[in-house]
Tab-separated table of C-alpha atoms in Angstrom:
chain	number	residue	atom	x	y	z
A	1	LYS	CA	10.022	-55.125	67.542
A	2	HIS	CA	7.696	-57.920	66.506
A	3	ASP	CA	8.620	-61.426	67.622
A	4	VAL	CA	7.184	-62.601	64.300
A	5	PRO	CA	7.179	-60.096	61.399
A	6	MET	CA	3.676	-58.848	60.570
A	7	LEU	CA	3.773	-59.051	56.787
A	8	SER	CA	1.136	-58.150	54.201
A	9	ILE	CA	-0.839	-60.647	52.146
A	10	GLN	CA	-0.217	-60.714	48.413
A	11	ASP	CA	-3.243	-59.525	46.420
A	12	VAL	CA	-4.646	-61.158	43.286
A	13	PHE	CA	-7.517	-59.758	41.236
A	14	THR	CA	-8.820	-62.701	39.208
A	15	LYS	CA	-10.127	-66.113	40.185
A	16	ASP	CA	-7.782	-67.649	37.602
A	17	ASP	CA	-4.872	-66.288	39.652
A	18	VAL	CA	-6.365	-67.885	42.767
A	19	LEU	CA	-6.575	-71.284	41.064
A	20	LYS	CA	-3.113	-70.920	39.555
A	21	TRP	CA	-1.742	-70.512	43.091
A	22	THR	CA	-3.748	-73.360	44.648
A	23	ASN	CA	-2.694	-75.677	41.813
A	24	GLU	CA	0.972	-74.777	42.385
A	25	VAL	CA	0.560	-75.647	46.053
A	26	ARG	CA	-0.971	-79.040	45.188
A	27	LEU	CA	1.903	-79.888	42.841
A	28	LYS	CA	4.157	-79.971	45.903
A	29	HIS	CA	1.560	-81.033	48.479
A	30	PRO	CA	-1.324	-82.962	46.860
A	31	ASP	CA	-3.080	-83.235	50.236
A	32	ALA	CA	-3.106	-79.497	50.856
A	33	LEU	CA	-6.292	-77.981	52.274
A	34	PHE	CA	-7.218	-74.311	52.125
A	35	CYS	CA	-9.096	-71.949	54.430
A	36	VAL	CA	-11.110	-69.195	52.758
A	37	GLU	CA	-11.806	-66.279	55.099
A	38	GLN	CA	-13.295	-62.808	54.947
A	39	LYS	CA	-10.627	-60.127	54.484
A	40	ILE	CA	-11.645	-57.585	57.115
A	41	ASP	CA	-11.032	-53.967	56.123
A	42	GLY	CA	-9.313	-52.666	59.247
A	43	LEU	CA	-5.816	-52.578	60.683
A	44	SER	CA	-3.689	-55.429	61.984
A	45	MET	CA	-2.821	-55.908	65.629
A	46	SER	CA	-0.924	-58.755	67.255
A	47	MET	CA	-1.542	-59.868	70.833
A	48	ARG	CA	1.075	-61.627	72.950
A	49	TYR	CA	0.125	-63.915	75.840
A	50	THR	CA	2.607	-64.999	78.485
A	51	ASP	CA	1.565	-67.805	80.862
A	52	GLY	CA	-1.998	-67.350	79.686
A	53	GLN	CA	-2.227	-63.602	80.317
A	54	ILE	CA	-2.095	-60.844	77.715
A	55	SER	CA	1.263	-59.109	77.968
A	56	MET	CA	1.371	-56.851	74.912
A	57	ALA	CA	-0.657	-55.685	71.915
A	58	GLU	CA	0.994	-53.949	68.991
A	59	THR	CA	0.083	-52.499	65.612
A	60	ARG	CA	1.660	-53.721	62.399
A	61	GLY	CA	3.765	-50.596	61.815
A	62	ASP	CA	6.258	-51.304	59.058
A	63	GLY	CA	5.984	-55.051	59.553
A	64	GLU	CA	9.085	-55.264	61.722
A	65	ILE	CA	8.396	-52.627	64.379
A	66	GLY	CA	4.947	-51.539	65.544
A	67	GLU	CA	3.347	-49.323	68.185
A	68	ASN	CA	2.562	-50.621	71.652
A	69	VAL	CA	-1.233	-50.246	72.029
A	70	THR	CA	-1.736	-52.594	74.984
A	71	LEU	CA	-3.735	-50.129	77.101
A	72	ASN	CA	-6.148	-49.492	74.260
A	73	ALA	CA	-6.447	-53.198	73.437
A	74	LEU	CA	-7.470	-53.934	77.022
A	75	VAL	CA	-10.641	-51.823	76.643
A	76	ILE	CA	-11.766	-53.625	73.451
A	77	PRO	CA	-14.458	-56.139	74.491
A	78	ASP	CA	-13.366	-58.759	71.915
A	79	VAL	CA	-9.810	-58.951	73.304
A	80	VAL	CA	-9.430	-61.942	75.635
A	81	LYS	CA	-7.309	-60.929	78.630
A	82	ASN	CA	-6.769	-64.339	80.267
A	83	LEU	CA	-6.621	-67.710	78.561
A	84	CYS	CA	-8.088	-70.900	79.994
A	85	LYS	CA	-4.970	-72.801	78.933
A	86	LYS	CA	-1.916	-71.182	80.460
A	87	TYR	CA	0.296	-71.440	77.396
A	88	PRO	CA	3.867	-70.328	78.214
A	89	TYR	CA	3.780	-68.112	75.114
A	90	LEU	CA	1.205	-67.444	72.401
A	91	GLU	CA	1.012	-64.702	69.798
A	92	VAL	CA	-2.060	-64.221	67.636
A	93	ARG	CA	-2.775	-61.710	64.914
A	94	GLY	CA	-6.109	-60.023	64.426
A	95	GLU	CA	-7.814	-57.248	62.519
A	96	VAL	CA	-9.171	-54.269	64.437
A	97	TYR	CA	-12.260	-52.799	62.821
A	98	MET	CA	-15.308	-50.677	63.519
A	99	THR	CA	-18.906	-51.690	62.867
A	100	HIS	CA	-21.081	-49.386	60.786
A	101	GLU	CA	-23.183	-48.608	63.860
A	102	ASP	CA	-20.170	-47.598	65.980
A	103	PHE	CA	-18.721	-45.593	63.091
A	104	ASP	CA	-21.949	-43.646	62.541
A	105	ARG	CA	-22.264	-42.996	66.274
A	106	THR	CA	-18.665	-41.741	66.461
A	107	ASN	CA	-19.116	-39.399	63.491
A	108	GLU	CA	-22.362	-38.054	64.949
A	109	ARG	CA	-20.465	-37.228	68.134
A	110	GLN	CA	-17.622	-35.622	66.144
A	111	GLU	CA	-20.159	-33.441	64.355
A	112	LEU	CA	-21.793	-32.346	67.622
A	113	LEU	CA	-18.373	-31.402	68.977
A	114	GLY	CA	-17.540	-29.473	65.802
A	115	LYS	CA	-14.658	-31.808	64.977
A	116	LYS	CA	-13.588	-33.266	61.643
A	117	LEU	CA	-15.543	-36.325	60.511
A	118	PHE	CA	-13.771	-39.592	59.728
A	119	ALA	CA	-13.775	-40.635	56.063
A	120	ASN	CA	-14.518	-44.329	56.661
A	121	PRO	CA	-14.550	-46.973	59.417
A	122	ARG	CA	-11.006	-48.142	58.671
A	123	ASN	CA	-9.504	-44.676	59.175
A	124	CYS	CA	-11.590	-44.191	62.289
A	125	ALA	CA	-10.486	-47.547	63.743
A	126	ALA	CA	-6.830	-46.756	63.015
A	127	GLY	CA	-7.006	-43.366	64.693
A	128	THR	CA	-8.943	-44.751	67.643
A	129	LEU	CA	-6.500	-47.590	68.330
A	130	ARG	CA	-3.636	-45.065	68.472
A	131	GLN	CA	-5.371	-42.738	70.923
A	132	LEU	CA	-3.275	-41.843	73.954
A	133	ASP	CA	-6.378	-41.959	76.142
A	134	PRO	CA	-7.895	-45.475	76.424
A	135	GLU	CA	-11.179	-43.925	77.559
A	136	ILE	CA	-11.644	-42.416	74.081
A	137	THR	CA	-10.932	-45.828	72.559
A	138	LYS	CA	-13.499	-47.401	74.856
A	139	GLU	CA	-16.083	-44.734	74.107
A	140	ARG	CA	-15.831	-45.004	70.330
A	141	GLY	CA	-16.053	-48.788	70.251
A	142	LEU	CA	-13.675	-51.129	68.440
A	143	SER	CA	-13.944	-54.797	67.520
A	144	VAL	CA	-11.350	-57.468	66.692
A	145	PHE	CA	-11.353	-60.633	64.604
A	146	VAL	CA	-8.436	-63.029	65.220
A	147	PHE	CA	-7.217	-64.602	61.957
A	148	ASN	CA	-3.823	-66.222	62.562
A	149	VAL	CA	-1.535	-67.827	65.121
A	150	GLN	CA	1.846	-66.160	64.750
A	151	THR	CA	3.606	-68.550	67.110
A	152	GLY	CA	2.575	-70.747	69.994
A	153	PRO	CA	2.360	-74.291	71.369
A	154	ASP	CA	2.553	-77.294	69.045
A	155	GLU	CA	-1.183	-78.018	69.190
A	156	LEU	CA	-1.845	-74.635	67.551
A	157	MET	CA	0.882	-74.876	64.905
A	158	VAL	CA	-0.280	-77.916	62.908
A	159	SER	CA	-3.632	-77.037	61.332
A	160	HIS	CA	-4.859	-73.461	60.961
A	161	SER	CA	-8.522	-74.463	61.098
A	162	ASP	CA	-7.953	-76.597	64.217
A	163	ALA	CA	-6.139	-73.713	65.905
A	164	MET	CA	-8.961	-71.306	65.056
A	165	HIS	CA	-11.464	-73.804	66.494
A	166	ILE	CA	-9.509	-74.221	69.734
A	167	LEU	CA	-9.062	-70.490	70.261
A	168	GLY	CA	-12.655	-69.759	69.310
A	169	GLU	CA	-14.373	-72.503	71.268
A	170	CYS	CA	-12.082	-72.922	74.272
A	171	GLU	CA	-10.651	-69.425	74.666
A	172	LYS	CA	-13.705	-67.496	73.390
A	173	MET	CA	-11.672	-65.406	70.964
A	174	LYS	CA	-13.709	-63.954	68.114
A	175	MET	CA	-12.359	-65.665	65.016
A	176	VAL	CA	-12.651	-64.326	61.485
A	177	PRO	CA	-15.425	-66.171	59.587
A	178	GLY	CA	-13.929	-68.810	57.305
A	179	LYS	CA	-14.412	-72.208	55.717
A	180	LEU	CA	-12.079	-75.168	55.171
A	181	CYS	CA	-12.020	-76.210	51.494
A	182	SER	CA	-10.392	-79.120	49.670
A	183	SER	CA	-11.234	-78.525	45.988
A	184	ASN	CA	-10.942	-75.574	43.643
A	185	GLU	CA	-14.713	-75.631	43.195
A	186	GLU	CA	-15.241	-75.240	46.938
A	187	ILE	CA	-12.721	-72.380	47.105
A	188	ILE	CA	-14.377	-70.392	44.297
A	189	ALA	CA	-17.851	-71.119	45.675
A	190	GLU	CA	-16.840	-69.720	49.071
A	191	ILE	CA	-15.252	-66.626	47.502
A	192	ASP	CA	-18.523	-66.036	45.628
A	193	ARG	CA	-20.629	-66.647	48.745
A	194	ILE	CA	-18.653	-64.074	50.739
A	195	SER	CA	-19.110	-61.591	47.880
A	196	GLU	CA	-22.886	-62.140	47.914
A	197	ILE	CA	-23.238	-61.429	51.648
A	198	ARG	CA	-20.778	-58.522	51.643
A	199	GLY	CA	-23.482	-55.865	51.578
A	200	GLN	CA	-25.349	-57.498	54.490
A	201	LEU	CA	-22.446	-57.407	56.936
A	202	ASP	CA	-22.228	-54.808	59.703
A	203	TYR	CA	-18.554	-54.234	58.912
A	204	ASP	CA	-16.447	-53.745	55.799
A	205	ILE	CA	-14.531	-56.413	53.937
A	206	ASP	CA	-12.515	-55.890	50.768
A	207	GLY	CA	-11.701	-59.426	49.723
A	208	ALA	CA	-11.319	-63.078	50.615
A	209	VAL	CA	-8.103	-64.569	52.018
A	210	VAL	CA	-7.084	-68.027	50.835
A	211	LYS	CA	-4.510	-69.688	53.096
A	212	ILE	CA	-2.923	-73.111	53.312
A	213	ASP	CA	-4.410	-74.972	56.280
A	214	GLN	CA	-1.324	-77.104	57.010
A	215	ILE	CA	0.947	-74.551	58.668
A	216	THR	CA	4.204	-76.413	57.962
A	217	TYR	CA	3.455	-76.291	54.213
A	218	ARG	CA	3.289	-72.509	54.138
A	219	ASN	CA	7.022	-71.845	54.189
A	220	ASP	CA	7.365	-73.799	50.943
A	221	PHE	CA	5.548	-70.956	49.194
A	222	PRO	CA	7.253	-67.678	50.072
A	223	ALA	CA	6.103	-64.528	48.294
A	224	GLY	CA	9.136	-62.345	49.020
A	225	ASN	CA	10.121	-60.334	52.068
A	226	LYS	CA	6.980	-58.201	51.938
A	227	TYR	CA	4.302	-60.903	52.008
A	228	SER	CA	3.303	-63.732	54.333
A	229	ALA	CA	4.098	-67.194	53.009
A	230	GLY	CA	1.201	-69.507	52.227
A	231	HIS	CA	-1.473	-66.799	51.833
A	232	ILE	CA	-3.085	-64.853	49.005
A	233	ALA	CA	-5.957	-62.360	49.037
A	234	TYR	CA	-8.543	-62.151	46.282
A	235	LYS	CA	-9.669	-58.516	46.074
A	236	TYR	CA	-13.280	-57.875	45.115
A	237	PRO	CA	-14.176	-55.247	42.506
A	238	PRO	CA	-15.458	-51.924	43.927
A	239	GLU	CA	-18.830	-52.249	45.632
A	240	GLU	CA	-21.692	-50.858	43.527
A	241	LYS	CA	-25.265	-49.940	44.466
A	242	GLU	CA	-28.326	-48.842	42.478
A	243	THR	CA	-30.253	-45.761	43.546
A	244	VAL	CA	-32.550	-43.110	42.078
A	245	LEU	CA	-31.184	-39.744	40.911
A	246	THR	CA	-33.564	-37.275	42.562
A	247	ASN	CA	-31.958	-33.970	41.586
A	248	ILE	CA	-28.972	-32.275	39.986
A	249	GLU	CA	-27.958	-29.267	42.050
A	250	LEU	CA	-26.135	-26.369	40.439
A	251	THR	CA	-23.689	-24.132	42.276
A	252	VAL	CA	-21.673	-21.230	40.906
A	253	GLY	CA	-17.974	-20.951	41.711
A	254	ARG	CA	-16.051	-17.741	42.226
A	255	THR	CA	-15.011	-17.697	38.536
A	256	GLY	CA	-18.639	-18.091	37.430
A	257	ARG	CA	-18.247	-21.762	36.560
A	258	ILE	CA	-21.449	-23.752	37.068
A	259	ASN	CA	-20.848	-26.999	38.948
A	260	PRO	CA	-23.429	-29.812	38.727
A	261	THR	CA	-23.805	-32.254	41.624
A	262	ALA	CA	-25.915	-35.412	41.538
A	263	VAL	CA	-28.292	-35.904	44.467
A	264	PHE	CA	-29.658	-39.417	44.921
A	265	ASN	CA	-31.411	-41.580	47.473
A	266	PRO	CA	-28.862	-42.498	50.190
A	267	VAL	CA	-26.924	-45.755	49.778
A	268	ARG	CA	-24.227	-47.327	51.905
A	269	LEU	CA	-20.866	-47.880	50.204
A	270	CYS	CA	-17.574	-48.946	51.776
A	271	GLY	CA	-18.803	-48.192	55.271
A	272	THR	CA	-20.358	-44.752	54.761
A	273	THR	CA	-23.745	-43.476	53.606
A	274	VAL	CA	-23.540	-41.362	50.449
A	275	CYS	CA	-26.187	-39.300	48.682
A	276	ARG	CA	-24.193	-36.933	46.432
A	277	ALA	CA	-21.582	-37.161	43.684
A	278	THR	CA	-19.959	-34.553	41.463
A	279	LEU	CA	-20.949	-34.566	37.788
A	280	HIS	CA	-18.087	-32.282	36.662
A	281	ASN	CA	-19.630	-30.765	33.489
A	282	GLN	CA	-22.139	-31.219	30.664
A	283	ASP	CA	-19.827	-33.471	28.636
A	284	TYR	CA	-19.531	-35.816	31.620
A	285	ILE	CA	-23.322	-35.868	32.061
A	286	ASP	CA	-23.761	-36.551	28.333
A	287	SER	CA	-21.286	-39.443	28.495
A	288	LEU	CA	-23.345	-40.999	31.298
A	289	GLY	CA	-26.602	-40.178	29.549
A	290	ILE	CA	-28.382	-39.507	32.824
A	291	GLY	CA	-31.318	-37.379	33.851
A	292	ILE	CA	-33.382	-36.720	36.967
A	293	GLY	CA	-35.498	-39.742	37.879
A	294	ASP	CA	-33.110	-42.286	36.340
A	295	THR	CA	-31.905	-45.292	38.308
A	296	VAL	CA	-28.123	-45.018	38.466
A	297	VAL	CA	-25.256	-47.225	39.593
A	298	VAL	CA	-23.045	-45.612	42.241
A	299	PHE	CA	-19.571	-46.691	43.404
A	300	LYS	CA	-16.633	-45.225	45.281
A	301	SER	CA	-13.504	-44.437	43.307
A	302	GLY	CA	-10.580	-45.745	45.338
A	303	GLU	CA	-13.224	-46.692	47.936
A	304	ILE	CA	-13.338	-42.991	48.935
A	305	ILE	CA	-14.947	-40.662	46.335
A	306	PRO	CA	-18.590	-41.382	45.318
A	307	LYS	CA	-19.124	-41.559	41.556
A	308	ILE	CA	-21.917	-42.484	39.176
A	309	LYS	CA	-20.939	-45.319	36.875
A	310	GLU	CA	-23.963	-45.477	34.573
A	311	ALA	CA	-27.740	-45.382	34.344
A	312	SER	CA	-29.440	-48.761	34.687
A	313	ASN	CA	-32.923	-47.410	33.915
A	314	HIS	CA	-33.791	-44.212	32.048
A	315	ILE	CA	-36.952	-42.266	32.885
A	316	GLY	CA	-36.591	-38.921	31.135
A	317	ASN	CA	-34.249	-36.904	28.975
A	318	VAL	CA	-30.544	-36.345	29.572
A	319	PHE	CA	-30.016	-33.344	31.875
A	320	LYS	CA	-28.945	-30.129	30.134
A	321	MET	CA	-27.328	-27.083	31.665
A	322	PRO	CA	-29.708	-24.088	31.902
A	323	ASP	CA	-29.450	-20.939	29.777
A	324	ILE	CA	-29.948	-18.765	32.872
A	325	CYS	CA	-27.681	-18.629	35.948
A	326	PRO	CA	-29.412	-20.285	38.943
A	327	VAL	CA	-28.066	-17.573	41.282
A	328	CYS	CA	-28.255	-14.178	39.546
A	329	HIS	CA	-30.371	-15.099	36.466
A	330	SER	CA	-27.797	-13.745	34.024
A	331	ARG	CA	-27.044	-15.485	30.731
A	332	VAL	CA	-25.072	-18.739	30.815
A	333	PHE	CA	-22.575	-19.543	28.043
A	334	ARG	CA	-20.199	-22.365	27.239
A	335	GLU	CA	-16.601	-21.210	27.374
A	336	PRO	CA	-14.905	-21.842	24.003
A	337	ASP	CA	-12.671	-24.944	23.751
A	338	THR	CA	-13.661	-26.159	27.217
A	339	ALA	CA	-16.399	-28.216	28.866
A	340	ASP	CA	-17.220	-25.388	31.296
A	341	TYR	CA	-20.486	-23.501	31.419
A	342	LYS	CA	-20.184	-20.059	32.998
A	343	CYS	CA	-22.378	-17.230	34.206
């Protein structure tokens, strides 16, 4: 059972909602400051320290009860085992994640062993942290950013930014990148800056967390039993990348249905490299208006399934299904009242 509940952070999807919340905070506390931090796309883990030594690490679980993953946490290089200051008790919360390099290396090893590949770094990190064998955890490689003090000595429970500085500089914990802001303009500028560098990072983020710096102010802004008080998370729109459509491959299903698949120059989206996306049928291709050689915009639906959004530059004509089956060279026809082309 968690000493301090590990709650979620309430999501907002517009910058107006961010400013509405910060303005509400200032109505009660005009001197409020805000920290804007990267929202790491991983899984939460809290770490307890007793008399300066790590005594337990646990996953979030349902927010009230988590899994004890201390043995696995001890093999993560970012986890500090012994503190310089021997605080009687300290609990910090962090986000366990996997870099793109470690994720690719792990999936390459899975493929060599004939095992199932992981869908994305977040799933891989979650499965790795719950391994019963710490050696597997160590081999795959995990990283941790610390982003909050759950409870601890008074010097760490006044200002969030001061606490992050103390733990980062004095205790060498790896703190989540963030910036202290005083005005709405600074907050929005930092949210935009994080969005601009998102594609350059070696790990995945899916938003920006805005939190009240003065820790005592946070409890004045509860968000229900499910969410942490004094925090909101601005979620970025799905990541999109441009690439060139190099081919449209046709396969024939067991019913004779011809299935078109887009093949494009590889791009990295949401932590994985993608080079293919289903095109469903001719009507779908016509709605996109795409052909081989076009520059297209690719995204991941639900951050999982690659899809083509649109063409940003047309080179040739819109692709049309062939009249002859690509496998047996028989006639191809469009099935009445459907979008399916069949052999």
